[in-house]
Amino acid sequence: MIRVLALLGLLLGTGVAEDPYQTWAQGRPAEALPILIAQAGDHWDRWQDAGLAAAAAGDQGRAVACLARAMTLAPEEADPRRALRALGVECPPSWHERAGPLGLPGRGWSGVVLLALAGLALGWAAVGRRHRRSAGFLGAALVVVILPGQLAGVVDGQHHWAATVRPTHLLDHAGVPLAPLAAGTLLRLPDRAGWSGRVVVALPDGREGFLAAADVNP
Amino acid sequence: MVRSLGIWLLMGLVWSAEVALDLPDPCIPGAVMQASLTVTDPESQVTKVELPEVPGLTWQLGRTSSQTRVVNGQASSSLTVGINLRAAKAGTLEIPPITVRMRNGSALSTSATTLRVAPGEARLTGDLMGEVAFEPATIVPGESTTLTYRLWVRRGEVQTLGINPPEGAISLGERQIAKGRAFDAQGQEWTLLTVTWPLTFAEPGPRTVRGQQEVLISVGDGFFDQRVTRHQTAIAPATLTVASLPEVGRPADFTGLIGPVTATSALERERVSIGEGVVLSFTVSGRQVELVKRPALVIPGVQVYPKDEKAEGGHHVFRWDLVPTTPGNALVPALAVPYFDPAGKTYRNAVTQPLTLTILPGRARDLGAVGATSAEPAPVAVAPTGPTLPPPRHGQVTPRPAPWLAPAVFVGALIIGLAAGGWARRGPRQAHRGRALRTAGKDPAALATALLALRPALTTEAQRTAADRLQARIDGTRFGGQALGDIADLVTTLEVVP
């Protein structure tokens, strides 16, 4: 709803669309927030900026929800988790964090380049006429170096995160409240379909239940 | 010394025996009722029970029975004397102590008591009667109510309860079962089972409880003629109305708390120096207090840092670190928590008392060295406080590779590597010898070279003949000075050789 209104505002604007970052810099982060959310799309950095703007505006719920979206889109990035921890949200360490410097070569574009080299080396080692052993060793070594980062990306990419944007209640399948949830409670979204406008969520302590979809949508 | 010890021992022996009178309540007027007198651990045989005269009451001794129990190795015996009694009319009768004489000359007495004589419950008829009710019958969401199921059984056995809490009920505690007795109008004793469930509901609306109760009754005269019959009785339904919380007067910060609720606040210390921290605790007590949110707290001249919070056992405690910055008296304002009072059907606030924090100028003195005063305190290195918010990105980030890109690149590079390796293994392709002959044109030397490379690959007689004729022409040109002539046919025949 916020996104629709923000886009409508953009369309109906009489002149140049207002730069949300400029609005934010002028000390009005609350006014910049809807535009930042509307423009975020699938860009993790824009969701992170929206979360920071919400935090500056004092909206803890939306801040955590936007940062959770950034964390889902870019699990290898450290900034969304750092921002969540700065807001006092207990955030489980990612496998990228656990891998530490071992995971760096396998991440991002360096991982792509090294994988290309590994593929060439291993392909040559399989059927080439000369230097097969060296090529095989090089390819295997590159795979070993890349593997931690790539595996961390696969495992971290399986988790989808969200957060409550307002105080609400965790519900059971019948809609009976199970427990109150404060705004900004970090949640995991299991890969299961919800029903009747509700989504399945998992709390940090492992309990699962349902929440109204509007309660987790920034 | 020995004599007093003996007296104490004798008194101990006497006191180990007890006598208790169990009277029916109520005693039905005109009906013969049963009472009992029980002597526990008698030190000697009972010889006489003296029933006193009570106006309006006729009673006499009945059958006697005895029982011995061993519990944890300790044996205890009891003697029960039945008493048949009949009261003439309703009222309250004063029962004086009953004396029990023992063979060894001692005597025990019951305490004076009263006997309530009143009509029995006329509605107790048949073998089974049940009723169910909600107490109170109207609540608001979150307010507690008790579902009470009373079951009177004259004879038979109840194996399962026919009433259970309705769907959607939220249990607030364990089910309780109490057993008692009652009497009908004829004075017959009934067993009364009272089952209670403390409940509440989250959503408004009516809730109805209904059911049937079954009792198993053994019938038959002899031991071999016994059989069990089932009897069912319908239980009249009971309805609970869960009314919606009123909209009028609902505070904006109402979180669903249902009273009674109390709130208190307390300071760790009431006098601190500037820069010295003190903890403020705010406690909310009641039911479902985990719904309470941390209230906003602003104290002029004091920096307020939210600390931890803890909710358990019906108490929710919030704490703040207060760090004063200016000397004087700082007023910690009263904190309020809105809740709904079901008794008054209105919203109220649980409010704390305001507190006063006295702030002294300067930091606390270091009293480690007697007579010495501390100089200007050295600045304390501030430890890092933890992670900080990163700066906004403003869209300036390196695009991330798509998740599918890495495995696709690996597979593509693998294929390329295989292809490259395979090509390298096969070696460079040899030039097409036939085309080399065509390319040589009319150059005798080039023709001779191409023909020489071609000869090992000739396969047919026609090709060999053509090669010989062409060789003759070339030799004639190179060494005999003859013209090469038309060699197109010969080249055409030979250029198909790979």
PDB file of N, CA, C and O in Angstrom, chain B residues 365-407:
ATOM      1  N   ARG B 365      33.941  10.892  45.089  1.00  0.00           N
ATOM      2  CA  ARG B 365      35.355  10.987  45.493  1.00  0.00           C
ATOM      3  C   ARG B 365      35.951   9.600  45.603  1.00  0.00           C
ATOM      4  O   ARG B 365      35.312   8.641  45.982  1.00  0.00           O
ATOM      5  N   ASP B 366      37.256   9.571  45.307  1.00  0.00           N
ATOM      6  CA  ASP B 366      37.984   8.335  45.491  1.00  0.00           C
ATOM      7  C   ASP B 366      38.480   8.313  46.930  1.00  0.00           C
ATOM      8  O   ASP B 366      39.316   9.118  47.327  1.00  0.00           O
ATOM      9  N   LEU B 367      37.982   7.394  47.754  1.00  0.00           N
ATOM     10  CA  LEU B 367      38.350   7.369  49.170  1.00  0.00           C
ATOM     11  C   LEU B 367      39.426   6.343  49.463  1.00  0.00           C
ATOM     12  O   LEU B 367      39.611   5.926  50.586  1.00  0.00           O
ATOM     13  N   GLY B 368      40.165   5.938  48.451  1.00  0.00           N
ATOM     14  CA  GLY B 368      41.180   4.910  48.660  1.00  0.00           C
ATOM     15  C   GLY B 368      42.314   5.400  49.550  1.00  0.00           C
ATOM     16  O   GLY B 368      42.817   4.695  50.408  1.00  0.00           O
ATOM     17  N   ALA B 369      42.766   6.685  49.395  1.00  0.00           N
ATOM     18  CA  ALA B 369      43.870   7.218  50.214  1.00  0.00           C
ATOM     19  C   ALA B 369      43.289   8.177  51.236  1.00  0.00           C
ATOM     20  O   ALA B 369      42.636   9.150  50.889  1.00  0.00           O
ATOM     21  N   VAL B 370      43.504   7.894  52.523  1.00  0.00           N
ATOM     22  CA  VAL B 370      42.919   8.724  53.574  1.00  0.00           C
ATOM     23  C   VAL B 370      43.550  10.092  53.543  1.00  0.00           C
ATOM     24  O   VAL B 370      44.770  10.225  53.501  1.00  0.00           O
ATOM     25  N   GLY B 371      42.739  11.106  53.582  1.00  0.00           N
ATOM     26  CA  GLY B 371      43.247  12.466  53.614  1.00  0.00           C
ATOM     27  C   GLY B 371      43.617  13.005  52.256  1.00  0.00           C
ATOM     28  O   GLY B 371      43.852  14.187  52.094  1.00  0.00           O
ATOM     29  N   ALA B 372      43.651  12.182  51.271  1.00  0.00           N
ATOM     30  CA  ALA B 372      44.038  12.659  49.940  1.00  0.00           C
ATOM     31  C   ALA B 372      42.794  12.884  49.123  1.00  0.00           C
ATOM     32  O   ALA B 372      41.817  12.137  49.229  1.00  0.00           O
ATOM     33  N   THR B 373      42.809  13.934  48.362  1.00  0.00           N
ATOM     34  CA  THR B 373      41.663  14.160  47.475  1.00  0.00           C
ATOM     35  C   THR B 373      42.108  13.881  46.055  1.00  0.00           C
ATOM     36  O   THR B 373      43.232  14.180  45.666  1.00  0.00           O
ATOM     37  N   SER B 374      41.249  13.331  45.309  1.00  0.00           N
ATOM     38  CA  SER B 374      41.654  12.970  43.949  1.00  0.00           C
ATOM     39  C   SER B 374      41.746  14.215  43.105  1.00  0.00           C
ATOM     40  O   SER B 374      40.958  15.149  43.233  1.00  0.00           O
ATOM     41  N   ALA B 375      42.715  14.236  42.263  1.00  0.00           N
ATOM     42  CA  ALA B 375      42.880  15.339  41.320  1.00  0.00           C
ATOM     43  C   ALA B 375      41.860  15.166  40.210  1.00  0.00           C
ATOM     44  O   ALA B 375      40.998  14.292  40.265  1.00  0.00           O
ATOM     45  N   GLU B 376      41.945  16.023  39.233  1.00  0.00           N
ATOM     46  CA  GLU B 376      41.040  15.912  38.094  1.00  0.00           C
ATOM     47  C   GLU B 376      41.122  14.497  37.536  1.00  0.00           C
ATOM     48  O   GLU B 376      42.203  14.032  37.207  1.00  0.00           O
ATOM     49  N   PRO B 377      40.042  13.780  37.485  1.00  0.00           N
ATOM     50  CA  PRO B 377      40.130  12.386  37.063  1.00  0.00           C
ATOM     51  C   PRO B 377      40.602  12.288  35.621  1.00  0.00           C
ATOM     52  O   PRO B 377      40.246  13.100  34.773  1.00  0.00           O
ATOM     53  N   ALA B 378      41.414  11.290  35.394  1.00  0.00           N
ATOM     54  CA  ALA B 378      41.945  11.089  34.040  1.00  0.00           C
ATOM     55  C   ALA B 378      40.817  10.623  33.139  1.00  0.00           C
ATOM     56  O   ALA B 378      39.909   9.896  33.568  1.00  0.00           O
ATOM     57  N   PRO B 379      40.816  11.058  31.909  1.00  0.00           N
ATOM     58  CA  PRO B 379      39.748  10.623  31.011  1.00  0.00           C
ATOM     59  C   PRO B 379      39.798   9.112  30.836  1.00  0.00           C
ATOM     60  O   PRO B 379      40.861   8.519  30.682  1.00  0.00           O
ATOM     61  N   VAL B 380      38.646   8.531  30.886  1.00  0.00           N
ATOM     62  CA  VAL B 380      38.545   7.075  30.763  1.00  0.00           C
ATOM     63  C   VAL B 380      38.336   6.731  29.298  1.00  0.00           C
ATOM     64  O   VAL B 380      37.500   7.327  28.625  1.00  0.00           O
ATOM     65  N   ALA B 381      39.121   5.804  28.859  1.00  0.00           N
ATOM     66  CA  ALA B 381      38.948   5.375  27.459  1.00  0.00           C
ATOM     67  C   ALA B 381      37.586   4.695  27.313  1.00  0.00           C
ATOM     68  O   ALA B 381      37.217   3.842  28.113  1.00  0.00           O
ATOM     69  N   VAL B 382      36.856   5.142  26.338  1.00  0.00           N
ATOM     70  CA  VAL B 382      35.526   4.578  26.116  1.00  0.00           C
ATOM     71  C   VAL B 382      35.676   3.292  25.330  1.00  0.00           C
ATOM     72  O   VAL B 382      36.261   3.294  24.252  1.00  0.00           O
ATOM     73  N   ALA B 383      35.170   2.223  25.874  1.00  0.00           N
ATOM     74  CA  ALA B 383      35.254   0.948  25.159  1.00  0.00           C
ATOM     75  C   ALA B 383      34.300   0.973  23.962  1.00  0.00           C
ATOM     76  O   ALA B 383      33.288   1.661  23.984  1.00  0.00           O
ATOM     77  N   PRO B 384      34.621   0.275  22.956  1.00  0.00           N
ATOM     78  CA  PRO B 384      33.728   0.236  21.802  1.00  0.00           C
ATOM     79  C   PRO B 384      32.363  -0.313  22.211  1.00  0.00           C
ATOM     80  O   PRO B 384      32.265  -1.235  22.995  1.00  0.00           O
ATOM     81  N   THR B 385      31.304   0.318  21.761  1.00  0.00           N
ATOM     82  CA  THR B 385      29.970  -0.034  22.205  1.00  0.00           C
ATOM     83  C   THR B 385      29.319  -1.085  21.319  1.00  0.00           C
ATOM     84  O   THR B 385      28.205  -1.453  21.551  1.00  0.00           O
ATOM     85  N   GLY B 386      29.974  -1.566  20.327  1.00  0.00           N
ATOM     86  CA  GLY B 386      29.361  -2.596  19.512  1.00  0.00           C
ATOM     87  C   GLY B 386      29.203  -2.126  18.086  1.00  0.00           C
ATOM     88  O   GLY B 386      29.734  -1.085  17.675  1.00  0.00           O
ATOM     89  N   PRO B 387      28.456  -2.895  17.288  1.00  0.00           N
ATOM     90  CA  PRO B 387      28.323  -2.554  15.858  1.00  0.00           C
ATOM     91  C   PRO B 387      27.582  -1.243  15.690  1.00  0.00           C
ATOM     92  O   PRO B 387      26.700  -0.897  16.465  1.00  0.00           O
ATOM     93  N   THR B 388      27.945  -0.506  14.628  1.00  0.00           N
ATOM     94  CA  THR B 388      27.291   0.759  14.327  1.00  0.00           C
ATOM     95  C   THR B 388      26.604   0.615  12.989  1.00  0.00           C
ATOM     96  O   THR B 388      26.917  -0.255  12.173  1.00  0.00           O
ATOM     97  N   LEU B 389      25.641   1.529  12.758  1.00  0.00           N
ATOM     98  CA  LEU B 389      24.916   1.498  11.509  1.00  0.00           C
ATOM     99  C   LEU B 389      25.843   1.887  10.360  1.00  0.00           C
ATOM    100  O   LEU B 389      26.567   2.881  10.472  1.00  0.00           O
ATOM    101  N   PRO B 390      25.810   1.140   9.260  1.00  0.00           N
ATOM    102  CA  PRO B 390      26.642   1.510   8.109  1.00  0.00           C
ATOM    103  C   PRO B 390      26.049   2.724   7.411  1.00  0.00           C
ATOM    104  O   PRO B 390      24.859   3.026   7.572  1.00  0.00           O
ATOM    105  N   PRO B 391      26.836   3.437   6.630  1.00  0.00           N
ATOM    106  CA  PRO B 391      26.295   4.592   5.905  1.00  0.00           C
ATOM    107  C   PRO B 391      25.446   4.128   4.731  1.00  0.00           C
ATOM    108  O   PRO B 391      25.596   2.982   4.256  1.00  0.00           O
ATOM    109  N   PRO B 392      24.537   4.977   4.262  1.00  0.00           N
ATOM    110  CA  PRO B 392      23.711   4.586   3.111  1.00  0.00           C
ATOM    111  C   PRO B 392      24.572   4.372   1.874  1.00  0.00           C
ATOM    112  O   PRO B 392      25.630   4.971   1.714  1.00  0.00           O
ATOM    113  N   ARG B 393      24.083   3.524   0.990  1.00  0.00           N
ATOM    114  CA  ARG B 393      24.845   3.174  -0.209  1.00  0.00           C
ATOM    115  C   ARG B 393      24.598   4.128  -1.367  1.00  0.00           C
ATOM    116  O   ARG B 393      25.434   4.256  -2.249  1.00  0.00           O
ATOM    117  N   HIS B 394      23.444   4.760  -1.391  1.00  0.00           N
ATOM    118  CA  HIS B 394      23.078   5.670  -2.488  1.00  0.00           C
ATOM    119  C   HIS B 394      23.162   4.964  -3.837  1.00  0.00           C
ATOM    120  O   HIS B 394      23.473   5.583  -4.837  1.00  0.00           O
ATOM    121  N   GLY B 395      22.904   3.676  -3.858  1.00  0.00           N
ATOM    122  CA  GLY B 395      22.914   2.960  -5.126  1.00  0.00           C
ATOM    123  C   GLY B 395      24.291   2.652  -5.656  1.00  0.00           C
ATOM    124  O   GLY B 395      24.425   2.119  -6.760  1.00  0.00           O
ATOM    125  N   GLN B 396      25.340   2.986  -4.897  1.00  0.00           N
ATOM    126  CA  GLN B 396      26.699   2.772  -5.409  1.00  0.00           C
ATOM    127  C   GLN B 396      27.217   1.435  -4.911  1.00  0.00           C
ATOM    128  O   GLN B 396      27.909   1.352  -3.897  1.00  0.00           O
ATOM    129  N   VAL B 397      26.842   0.394  -5.608  1.00  0.00           N
ATOM    130  CA  VAL B 397      27.330  -0.930  -5.254  1.00  0.00           C
ATOM    131  C   VAL B 397      27.725  -1.642  -6.535  1.00  0.00           C
ATOM    132  O   VAL B 397      27.198  -1.345  -7.612  1.00  0.00           O
ATOM    133  N   THR B 398      28.659  -2.547  -6.397  1.00  0.00           N
ATOM    134  CA  THR B 398      29.042  -3.367  -7.538  1.00  0.00           C
ATOM    135  C   THR B 398      27.934  -4.382  -7.788  1.00  0.00           C
ATOM    136  O   THR B 398      27.495  -5.042  -6.839  1.00  0.00           O
ATOM    137  N   PRO B 399      27.460  -4.480  -9.008  1.00  0.00           N
ATOM    138  CA  PRO B 399      26.413  -5.467  -9.270  1.00  0.00           C
ATOM    139  C   PRO B 399      26.874  -6.865  -8.888  1.00  0.00           C
ATOM    140  O   PRO B 399      28.016  -7.247  -9.131  1.00  0.00           O
ATOM    141  N   ARG B 400      25.962  -7.611  -8.273  1.00  0.00           N
ATOM    142  CA  ARG B 400      26.302  -8.960  -7.857  1.00  0.00           C
ATOM    143  C   ARG B 400      26.038  -9.924  -8.999  1.00  0.00           C
ATOM    144  O   ARG B 400      25.079  -9.754  -9.745  1.00  0.00           O
ATOM    145  N   PRO B 401      26.866 -10.950  -9.129  1.00  0.00           N
ATOM    146  CA  PRO B 401      26.564 -11.941 -10.172  1.00  0.00           C
ATOM    147  C   PRO B 401      25.319 -12.719  -9.788  1.00  0.00           C
ATOM    148  O   PRO B 401      25.049 -12.954  -8.615  1.00  0.00           O
ATOM    149  N   ALA B 402      24.555 -13.110 -10.793  1.00  0.00           N
ATOM    150  CA  ALA B 402      23.353 -13.897 -10.543  1.00  0.00           C
ATOM    151  C   ALA B 402      23.767 -15.248  -9.970  1.00  0.00           C
ATOM    152  O   ALA B 402      24.854 -15.749 -10.246  1.00  0.00           O
ATOM    153  N   PRO B 403      22.901 -15.838  -9.148  1.00  0.00           N
ATOM    154  CA  PRO B 403      23.280 -17.116  -8.511  1.00  0.00           C
ATOM    155  C   PRO B 403      23.585 -18.209  -9.513  1.00  0.00           C
ATOM    156  O   PRO B 403      24.402 -19.086  -9.254  1.00  0.00           O
ATOM    157  N   TRP B 404      22.916 -18.166 -10.690  1.00  0.00           N
ATOM    158  CA  TRP B 404      23.127 -19.243 -11.660  1.00  0.00           C
ATOM    159  C   TRP B 404      24.403 -19.032 -12.458  1.00  0.00           C
ATOM    160  O   TRP B 404      24.851 -19.936 -13.177  1.00  0.00           O
ATOM    161  N   LEU B 405      25.021 -17.853 -12.382  1.00  0.00           N
ATOM    162  CA  LEU B 405      26.148 -17.522 -13.250  1.00  0.00           C
ATOM    163  C   LEU B 405      27.367 -18.370 -12.954  1.00  0.00           C
ATOM    164  O   LEU B 405      28.025 -18.885 -13.861  1.00  0.00           O
ATOM    165  N   ALA B 406      27.672 -18.530 -11.658  1.00  0.00           N
ATOM    166  CA  ALA B 406      28.885 -19.268 -11.301  1.00  0.00           C
ATOM    167  C   ALA B 406      28.858 -20.709 -11.809  1.00  0.00           C
ATOM    168  O   ALA B 406      29.801 -21.157 -12.472  1.00  0.00           O
ATOM    169  N   PRO B 407      27.805 -21.486 -11.525  1.00  0.00           N
ATOM    170  CA  PRO B 407      27.817 -22.849 -12.059  1.00  0.00           C
ATOM    171  C   PRO B 407      27.764 -22.890 -13.578  1.00  0.00           C
ATOM    172  O   PRO B 407      28.388 -23.752 -14.189  1.00  0.00           O
TER     173      PRO B 407
END
